[in-house]
mmCIF file of C-alpha atoms in Angstrom:
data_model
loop_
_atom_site.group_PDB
_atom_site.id
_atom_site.type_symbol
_atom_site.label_atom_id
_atom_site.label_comp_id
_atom_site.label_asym_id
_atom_site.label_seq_id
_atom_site.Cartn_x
_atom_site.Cartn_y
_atom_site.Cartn_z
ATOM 1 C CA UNK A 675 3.550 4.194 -5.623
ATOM 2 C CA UNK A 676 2.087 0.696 -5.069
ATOM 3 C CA UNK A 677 5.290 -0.663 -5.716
ATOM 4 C CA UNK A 678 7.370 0.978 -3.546
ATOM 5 C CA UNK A 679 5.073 0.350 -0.429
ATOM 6 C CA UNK A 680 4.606 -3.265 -1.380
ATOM 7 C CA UNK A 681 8.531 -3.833 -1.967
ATOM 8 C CA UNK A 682 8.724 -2.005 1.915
ATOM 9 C CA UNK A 683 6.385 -4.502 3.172
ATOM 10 C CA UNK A 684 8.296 -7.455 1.786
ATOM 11 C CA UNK A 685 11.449 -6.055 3.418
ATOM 12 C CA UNK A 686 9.389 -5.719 6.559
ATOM 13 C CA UNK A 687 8.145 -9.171 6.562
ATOM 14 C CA UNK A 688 11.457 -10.870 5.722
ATOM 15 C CA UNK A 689 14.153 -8.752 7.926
ATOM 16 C CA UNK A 690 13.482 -9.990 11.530
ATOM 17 C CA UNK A 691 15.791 -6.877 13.012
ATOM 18 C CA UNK A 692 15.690 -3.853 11.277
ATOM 19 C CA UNK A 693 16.490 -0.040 12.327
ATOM 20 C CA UNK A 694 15.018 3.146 11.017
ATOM 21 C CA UNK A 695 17.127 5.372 10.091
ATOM 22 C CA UNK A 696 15.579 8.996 9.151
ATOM 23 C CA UNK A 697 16.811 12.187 8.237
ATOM 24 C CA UNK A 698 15.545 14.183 11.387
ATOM 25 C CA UNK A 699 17.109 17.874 10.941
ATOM 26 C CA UNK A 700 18.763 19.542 7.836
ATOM 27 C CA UNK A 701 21.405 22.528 7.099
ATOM 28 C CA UNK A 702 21.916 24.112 4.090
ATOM 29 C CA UNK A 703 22.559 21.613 0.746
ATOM 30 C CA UNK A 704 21.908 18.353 1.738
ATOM 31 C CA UNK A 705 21.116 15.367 -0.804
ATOM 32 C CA UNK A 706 18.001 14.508 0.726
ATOM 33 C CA UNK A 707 14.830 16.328 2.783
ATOM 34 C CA UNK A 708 13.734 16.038 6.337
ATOM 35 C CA UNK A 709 11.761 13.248 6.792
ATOM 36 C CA UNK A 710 13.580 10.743 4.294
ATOM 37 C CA UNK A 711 14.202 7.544 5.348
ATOM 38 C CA UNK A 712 15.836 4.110 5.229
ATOM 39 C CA UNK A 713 15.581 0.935 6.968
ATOM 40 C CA UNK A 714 18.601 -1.065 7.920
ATOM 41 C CA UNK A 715 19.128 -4.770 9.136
ATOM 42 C CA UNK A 716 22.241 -6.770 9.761
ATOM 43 C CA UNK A 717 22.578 -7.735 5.585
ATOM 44 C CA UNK A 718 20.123 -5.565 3.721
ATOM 45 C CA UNK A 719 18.766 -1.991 3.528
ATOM 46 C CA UNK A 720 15.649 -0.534 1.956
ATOM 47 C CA UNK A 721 15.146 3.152 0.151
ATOM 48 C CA UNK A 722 17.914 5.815 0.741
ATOM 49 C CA UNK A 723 18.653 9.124 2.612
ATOM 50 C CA UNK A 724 20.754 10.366 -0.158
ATOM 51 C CA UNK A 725 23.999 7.742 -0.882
ATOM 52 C CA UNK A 726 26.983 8.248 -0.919
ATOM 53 C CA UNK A 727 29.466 8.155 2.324
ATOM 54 C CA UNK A 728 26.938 9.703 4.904
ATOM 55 C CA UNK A 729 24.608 6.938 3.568
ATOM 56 C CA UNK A 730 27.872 4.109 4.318
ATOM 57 C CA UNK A 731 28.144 5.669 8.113
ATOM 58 C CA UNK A 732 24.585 5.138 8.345
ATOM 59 C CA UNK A 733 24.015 1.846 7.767
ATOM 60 C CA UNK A 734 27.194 1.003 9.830
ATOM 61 C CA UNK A 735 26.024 2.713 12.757
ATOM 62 C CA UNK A 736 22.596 0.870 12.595
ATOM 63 C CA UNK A 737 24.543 -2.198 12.436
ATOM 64 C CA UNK A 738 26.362 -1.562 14.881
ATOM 65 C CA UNK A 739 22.889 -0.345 17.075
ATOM 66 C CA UNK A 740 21.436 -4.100 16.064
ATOM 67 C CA UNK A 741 24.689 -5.508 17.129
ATOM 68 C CA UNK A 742 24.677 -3.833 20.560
ATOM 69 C CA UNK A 743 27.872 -1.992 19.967
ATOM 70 C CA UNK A 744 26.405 1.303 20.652
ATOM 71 C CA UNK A 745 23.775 3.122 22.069
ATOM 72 C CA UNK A 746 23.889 6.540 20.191
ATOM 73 C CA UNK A 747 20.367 6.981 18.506
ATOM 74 C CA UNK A 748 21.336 10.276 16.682
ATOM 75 C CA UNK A 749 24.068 11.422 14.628
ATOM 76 C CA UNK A 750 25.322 14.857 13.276
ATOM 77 C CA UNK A 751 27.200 14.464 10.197
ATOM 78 C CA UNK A 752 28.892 17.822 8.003
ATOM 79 C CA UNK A 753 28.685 16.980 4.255
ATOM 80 C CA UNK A 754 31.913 17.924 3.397
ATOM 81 C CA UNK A 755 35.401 16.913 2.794
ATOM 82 C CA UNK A 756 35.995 15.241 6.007
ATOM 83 C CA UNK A 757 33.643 12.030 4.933
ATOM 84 C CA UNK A 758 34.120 12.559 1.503
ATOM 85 C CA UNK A 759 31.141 14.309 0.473
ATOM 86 C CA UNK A 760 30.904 18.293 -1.083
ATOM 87 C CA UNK A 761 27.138 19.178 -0.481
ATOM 88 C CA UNK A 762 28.281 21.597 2.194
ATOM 89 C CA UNK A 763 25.473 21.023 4.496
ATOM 90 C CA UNK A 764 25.067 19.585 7.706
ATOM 91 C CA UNK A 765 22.162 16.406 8.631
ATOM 92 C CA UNK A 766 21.293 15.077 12.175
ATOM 93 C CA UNK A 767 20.097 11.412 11.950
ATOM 94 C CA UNK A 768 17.875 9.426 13.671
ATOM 95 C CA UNK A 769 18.201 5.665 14.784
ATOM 96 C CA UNK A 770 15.465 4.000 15.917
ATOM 97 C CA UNK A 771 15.187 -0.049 16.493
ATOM 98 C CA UNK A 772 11.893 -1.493 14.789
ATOM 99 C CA UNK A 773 9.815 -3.160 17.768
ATOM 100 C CA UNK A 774 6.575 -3.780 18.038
ATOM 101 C CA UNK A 775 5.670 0.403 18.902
ATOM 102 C CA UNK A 776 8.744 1.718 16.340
ATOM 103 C CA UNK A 777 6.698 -0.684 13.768
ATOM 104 C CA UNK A 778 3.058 1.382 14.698
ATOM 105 C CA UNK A 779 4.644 4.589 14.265
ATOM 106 C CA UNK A 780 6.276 3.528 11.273
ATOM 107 C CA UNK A 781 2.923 1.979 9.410
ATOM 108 C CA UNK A 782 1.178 5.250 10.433
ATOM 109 C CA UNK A 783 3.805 7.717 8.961
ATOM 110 C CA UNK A 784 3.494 5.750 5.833
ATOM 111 C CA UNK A 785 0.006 5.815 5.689
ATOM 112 C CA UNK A 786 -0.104 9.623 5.859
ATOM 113 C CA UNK A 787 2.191 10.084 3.723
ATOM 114 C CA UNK A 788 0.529 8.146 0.309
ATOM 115 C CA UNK A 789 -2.782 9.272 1.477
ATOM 116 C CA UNK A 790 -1.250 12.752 1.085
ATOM 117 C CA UNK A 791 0.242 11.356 -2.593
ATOM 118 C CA UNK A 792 -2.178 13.895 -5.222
ATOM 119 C CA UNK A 793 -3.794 11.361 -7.644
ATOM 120 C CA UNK A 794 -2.778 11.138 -11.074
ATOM 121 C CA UNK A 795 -5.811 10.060 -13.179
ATOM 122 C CA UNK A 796 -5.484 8.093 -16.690
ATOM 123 C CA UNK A 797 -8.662 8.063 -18.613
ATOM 124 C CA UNK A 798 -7.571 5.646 -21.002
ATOM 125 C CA UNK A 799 -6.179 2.364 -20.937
ATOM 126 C CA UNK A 800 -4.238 2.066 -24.266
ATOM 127 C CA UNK A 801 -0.470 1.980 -25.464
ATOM 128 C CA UNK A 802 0.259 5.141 -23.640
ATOM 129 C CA UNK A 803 -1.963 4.817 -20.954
ATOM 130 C CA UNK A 804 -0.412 1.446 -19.594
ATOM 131 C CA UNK A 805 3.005 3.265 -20.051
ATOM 132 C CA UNK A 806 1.709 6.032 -18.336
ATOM 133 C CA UNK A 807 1.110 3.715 -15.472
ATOM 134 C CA UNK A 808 4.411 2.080 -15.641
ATOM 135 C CA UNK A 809 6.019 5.478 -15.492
ATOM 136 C CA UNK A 810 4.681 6.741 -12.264
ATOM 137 C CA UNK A 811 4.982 3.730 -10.333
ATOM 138 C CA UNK A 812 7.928 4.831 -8.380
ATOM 139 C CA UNK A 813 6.822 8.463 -8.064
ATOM 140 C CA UNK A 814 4.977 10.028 -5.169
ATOM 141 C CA UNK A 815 1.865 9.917 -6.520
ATOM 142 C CA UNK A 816 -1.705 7.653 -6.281
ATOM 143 C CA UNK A 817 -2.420 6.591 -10.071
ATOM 144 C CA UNK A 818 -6.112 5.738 -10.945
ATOM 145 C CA UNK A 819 -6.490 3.981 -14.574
ATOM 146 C CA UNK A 820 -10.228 4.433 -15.942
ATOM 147 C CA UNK A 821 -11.952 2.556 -19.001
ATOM 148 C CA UNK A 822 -14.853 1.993 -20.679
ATOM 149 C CA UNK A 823 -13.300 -1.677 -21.996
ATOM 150 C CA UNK A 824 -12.108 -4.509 -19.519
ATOM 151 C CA UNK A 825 -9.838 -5.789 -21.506
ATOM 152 C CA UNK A 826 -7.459 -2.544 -21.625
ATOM 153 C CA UNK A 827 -7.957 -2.671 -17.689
ATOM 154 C CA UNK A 828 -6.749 -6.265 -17.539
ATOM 155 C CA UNK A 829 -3.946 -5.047 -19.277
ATOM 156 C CA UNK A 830 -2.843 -2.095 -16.877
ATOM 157 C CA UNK A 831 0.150 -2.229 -14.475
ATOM 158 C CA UNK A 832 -1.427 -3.458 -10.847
ATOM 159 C CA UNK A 833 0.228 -0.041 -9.851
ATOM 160 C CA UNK A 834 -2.563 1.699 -10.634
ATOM 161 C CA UNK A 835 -6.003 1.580 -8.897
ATOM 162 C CA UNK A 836 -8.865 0.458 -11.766
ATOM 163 C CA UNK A 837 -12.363 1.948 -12.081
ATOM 164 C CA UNK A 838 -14.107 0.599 -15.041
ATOM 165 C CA UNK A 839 -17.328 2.851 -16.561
ATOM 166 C CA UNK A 840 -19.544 3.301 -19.667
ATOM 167 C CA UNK A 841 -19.289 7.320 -18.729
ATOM 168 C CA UNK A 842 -15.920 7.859 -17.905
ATOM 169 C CA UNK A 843 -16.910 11.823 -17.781
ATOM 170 C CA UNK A 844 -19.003 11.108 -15.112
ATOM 171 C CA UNK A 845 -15.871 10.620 -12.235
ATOM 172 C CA UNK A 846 -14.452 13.925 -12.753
ATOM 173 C CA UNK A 847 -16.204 15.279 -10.184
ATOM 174 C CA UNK A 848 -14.637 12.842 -8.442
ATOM 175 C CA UNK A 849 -11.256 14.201 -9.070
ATOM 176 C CA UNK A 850 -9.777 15.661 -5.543
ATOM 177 C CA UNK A 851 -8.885 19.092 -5.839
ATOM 178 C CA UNK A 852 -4.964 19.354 -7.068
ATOM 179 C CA UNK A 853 -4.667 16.328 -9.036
ATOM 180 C CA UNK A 854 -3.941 15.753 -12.530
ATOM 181 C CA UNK A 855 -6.030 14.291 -15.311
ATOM 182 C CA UNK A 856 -4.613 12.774 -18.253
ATOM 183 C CA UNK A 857 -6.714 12.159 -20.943
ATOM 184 C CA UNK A 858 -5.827 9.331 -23.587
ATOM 185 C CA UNK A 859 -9.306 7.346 -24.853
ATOM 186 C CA UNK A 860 -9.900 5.476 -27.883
ATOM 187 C CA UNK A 861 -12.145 7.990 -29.178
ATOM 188 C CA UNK A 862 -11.625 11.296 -29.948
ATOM 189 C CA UNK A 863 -15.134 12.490 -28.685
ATOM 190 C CA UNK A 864 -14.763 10.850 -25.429
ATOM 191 C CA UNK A 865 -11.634 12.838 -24.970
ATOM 192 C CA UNK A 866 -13.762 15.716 -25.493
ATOM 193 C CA UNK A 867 -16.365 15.357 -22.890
ATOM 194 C CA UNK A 868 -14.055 14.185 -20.435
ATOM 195 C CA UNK A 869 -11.614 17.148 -20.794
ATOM 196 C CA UNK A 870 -15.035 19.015 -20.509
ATOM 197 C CA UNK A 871 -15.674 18.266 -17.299
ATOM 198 C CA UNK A 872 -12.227 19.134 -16.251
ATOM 199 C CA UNK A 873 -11.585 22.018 -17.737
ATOM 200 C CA UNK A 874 -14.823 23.290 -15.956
ATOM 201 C CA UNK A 875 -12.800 22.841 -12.897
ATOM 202 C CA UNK A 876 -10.543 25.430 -11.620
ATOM 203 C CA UNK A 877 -9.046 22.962 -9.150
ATOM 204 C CA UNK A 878 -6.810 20.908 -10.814
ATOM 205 C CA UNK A 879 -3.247 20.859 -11.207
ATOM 206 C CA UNK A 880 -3.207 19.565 -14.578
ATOM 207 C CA UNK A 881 -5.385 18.384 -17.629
ATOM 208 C CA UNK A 882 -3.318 17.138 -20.650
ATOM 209 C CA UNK A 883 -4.930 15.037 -23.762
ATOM 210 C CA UNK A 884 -2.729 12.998 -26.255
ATOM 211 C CA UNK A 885 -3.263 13.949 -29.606
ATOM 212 C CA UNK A 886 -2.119 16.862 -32.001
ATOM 213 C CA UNK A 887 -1.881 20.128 -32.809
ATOM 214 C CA UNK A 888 -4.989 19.610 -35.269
ATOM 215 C CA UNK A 889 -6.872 17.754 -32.535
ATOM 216 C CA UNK A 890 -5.964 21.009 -30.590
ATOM 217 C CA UNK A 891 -7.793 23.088 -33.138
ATOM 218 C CA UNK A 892 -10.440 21.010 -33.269
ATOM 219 C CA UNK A 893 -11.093 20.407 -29.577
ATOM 220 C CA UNK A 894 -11.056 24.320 -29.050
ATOM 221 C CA UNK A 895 -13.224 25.139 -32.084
ATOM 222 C CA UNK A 896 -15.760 22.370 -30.267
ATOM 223 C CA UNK A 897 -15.287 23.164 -26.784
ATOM 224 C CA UNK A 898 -15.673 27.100 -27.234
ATOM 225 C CA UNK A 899 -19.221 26.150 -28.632
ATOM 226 C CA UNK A 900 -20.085 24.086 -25.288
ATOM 227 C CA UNK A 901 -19.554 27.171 -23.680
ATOM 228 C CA UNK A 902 -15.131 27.009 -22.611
ATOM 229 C CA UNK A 903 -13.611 30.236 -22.494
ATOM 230 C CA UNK A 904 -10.011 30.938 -23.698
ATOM 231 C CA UNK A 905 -8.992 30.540 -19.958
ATOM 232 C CA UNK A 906 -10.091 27.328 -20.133
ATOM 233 C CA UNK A 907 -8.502 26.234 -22.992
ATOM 234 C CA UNK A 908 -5.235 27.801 -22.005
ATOM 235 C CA UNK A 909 -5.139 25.517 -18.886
ATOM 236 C CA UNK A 910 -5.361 21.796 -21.702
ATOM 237 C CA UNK A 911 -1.872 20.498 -22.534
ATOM 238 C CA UNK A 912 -2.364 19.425 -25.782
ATOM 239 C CA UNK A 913 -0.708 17.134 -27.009
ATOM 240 C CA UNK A 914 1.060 15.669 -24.179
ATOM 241 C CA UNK A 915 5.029 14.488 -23.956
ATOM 242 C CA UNK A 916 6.350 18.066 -24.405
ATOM 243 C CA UNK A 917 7.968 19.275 -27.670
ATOM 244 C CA UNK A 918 11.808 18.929 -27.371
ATOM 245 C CA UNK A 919 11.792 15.002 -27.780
ATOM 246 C CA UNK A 920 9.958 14.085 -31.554
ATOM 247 C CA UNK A 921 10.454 10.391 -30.174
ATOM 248 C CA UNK A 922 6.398 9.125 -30.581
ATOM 249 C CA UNK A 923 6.770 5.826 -28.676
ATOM 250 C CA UNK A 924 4.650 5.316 -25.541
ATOM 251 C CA UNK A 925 7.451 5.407 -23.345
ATOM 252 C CA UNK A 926 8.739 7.967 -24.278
ATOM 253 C CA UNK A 927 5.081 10.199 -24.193
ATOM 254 C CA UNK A 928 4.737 8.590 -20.913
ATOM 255 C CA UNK A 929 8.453 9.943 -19.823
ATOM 256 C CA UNK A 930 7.678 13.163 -20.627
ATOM 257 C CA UNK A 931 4.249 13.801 -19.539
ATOM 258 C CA UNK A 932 5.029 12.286 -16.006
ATOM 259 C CA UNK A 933 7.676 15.525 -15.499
ATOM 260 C CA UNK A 934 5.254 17.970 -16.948
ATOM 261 C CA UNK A 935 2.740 16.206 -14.478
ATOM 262 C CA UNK A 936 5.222 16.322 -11.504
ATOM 263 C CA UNK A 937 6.218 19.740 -12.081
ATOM 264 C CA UNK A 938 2.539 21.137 -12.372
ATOM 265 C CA UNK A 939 2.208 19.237 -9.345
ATOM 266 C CA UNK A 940 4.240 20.863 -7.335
ATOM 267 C CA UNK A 941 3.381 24.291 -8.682
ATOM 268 C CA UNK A 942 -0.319 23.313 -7.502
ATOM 269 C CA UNK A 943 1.255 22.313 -3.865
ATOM 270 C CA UNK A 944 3.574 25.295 -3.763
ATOM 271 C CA UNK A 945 0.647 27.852 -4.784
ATOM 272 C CA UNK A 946 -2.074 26.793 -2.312
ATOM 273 C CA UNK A 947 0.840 26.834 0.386
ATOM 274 C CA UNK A 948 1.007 23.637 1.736
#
């Protein structure tokens, strides 16, 4: 998510007049949520509040605010054949010129918001651990990329927050509660004692490992000896990437896991009721 607020800061920096334009009230389908936003200025925009033609009337009318051709800060718009659009919903917008106070409010909502992100830890650093990284760069989500070897961190996408260690096991208790750990080391028994420590934890919305289904067998033969119960094991995702694509290249792990890891995620966020 680095890169999304850093390309928003460049926009910020370069537009001198800019208007934010947010999605302030929703009715039935609608292509985006309350609380999705864009920012407009007279030749450019930045992020979206759901395309298409109510998107078009959007930016024109924020133009048009810049331009001092009108004064109406909100606007109701049906989604449905009269603009062009079938969602069948209804959206109230908001228009709000960027000074100095607009800018405040702005920096603050934005700062909630990815503090709010759950983290997405990567113990590992490796082929599918940078790709990992690269995958969840645009998603809504803080990544943190953990090694034992600085030269697989020097490696890593500057997306991701670095914390180099000899005991990589040791952070887990670290972890906040309702993130996800993904587990991906050069060394099988590191894998182990890191997953561990996280399966110990009742807290978290999701522990994967990369591996197989005989590194399955032999983690759970191992780990039921260091005293993990079958509910413990049931909670590991191993191996990682999902089983409808057979496609083993790192992207394509990395593809995969990052929806398993956004949709246990949200299970985590819907389930404790927030």
């Amino acid at each position: 998510m680095k890169y999304v607020v850093g390309s928003l800061q460049a926009f910020l920096a370069r537009e001198a007049y800019i208007v934010w334009v947010e999605v302030a009230e929703t009715r039935g389908s609608t292509p985006r949520e309350t609380g999705a936003f864009m920012l407009v200025s007279p030749t450019d925009s930045h992020g979206t509040i759901g395309g298409g033609q109510m998107e078009h009337m959007a930016i024109d009318h924020a133009r048009n605010l810049l331009a001092g051709m009108t004064t109406e800060t909100r606007l109701d718009i049906p989604l449905g054949p009269e603009i062009g659009q079938c969602c069948g919903g209804r959206v109230v917008l908001s228009f709000r010129t960027l000074d100095a106070s607009a800018r405040d409010d702005l920096d603050a909502m934005l700062e909630a918001r990815v503090n709010g992100f759950p983290e997405v830890w990567l113990f590992g650093g490796g082929h599918v651990g940078r790709a990992l990284a690269d995958a969840l760069v645009l998603l809504p989500v803080r990544t943190i990329a953990v090694e034992t070897r600085s030269t697989e961190l020097g490696l890593m996408s500057s997306a991701a927050s670095q914390r180099l260690t000899a005991m990589p096991e040791s952070l887990v208790k670290e972890i906040a509660p309702g993130s996800a750990v993904i587990i991906l080391t050069h060394d099988h028994a590191l894998d182990f004692l890191i997953a561990r420590e996280a399966l110990s934890r009742t807290d978290l919305a999701y522990t994967g490992m990369i591996g197989s289904k005989t590194k399955r067998a032999t983690f759970a033969s191992w780990a039921r000896d260091e005293g993990l119960d079958d509910d413990a094991l049931s909670r590991l995702v191993l191996p990682i990437g999902g089983k409808t694509v057979s496609d083993k290249r790192p992207a394509v792990i990395a593809a995969m896991t990052a929806a398993d890891v956004l949709v246990a995620l949200e299970a985590y966020r819907l389930s404790a009721g927030s």
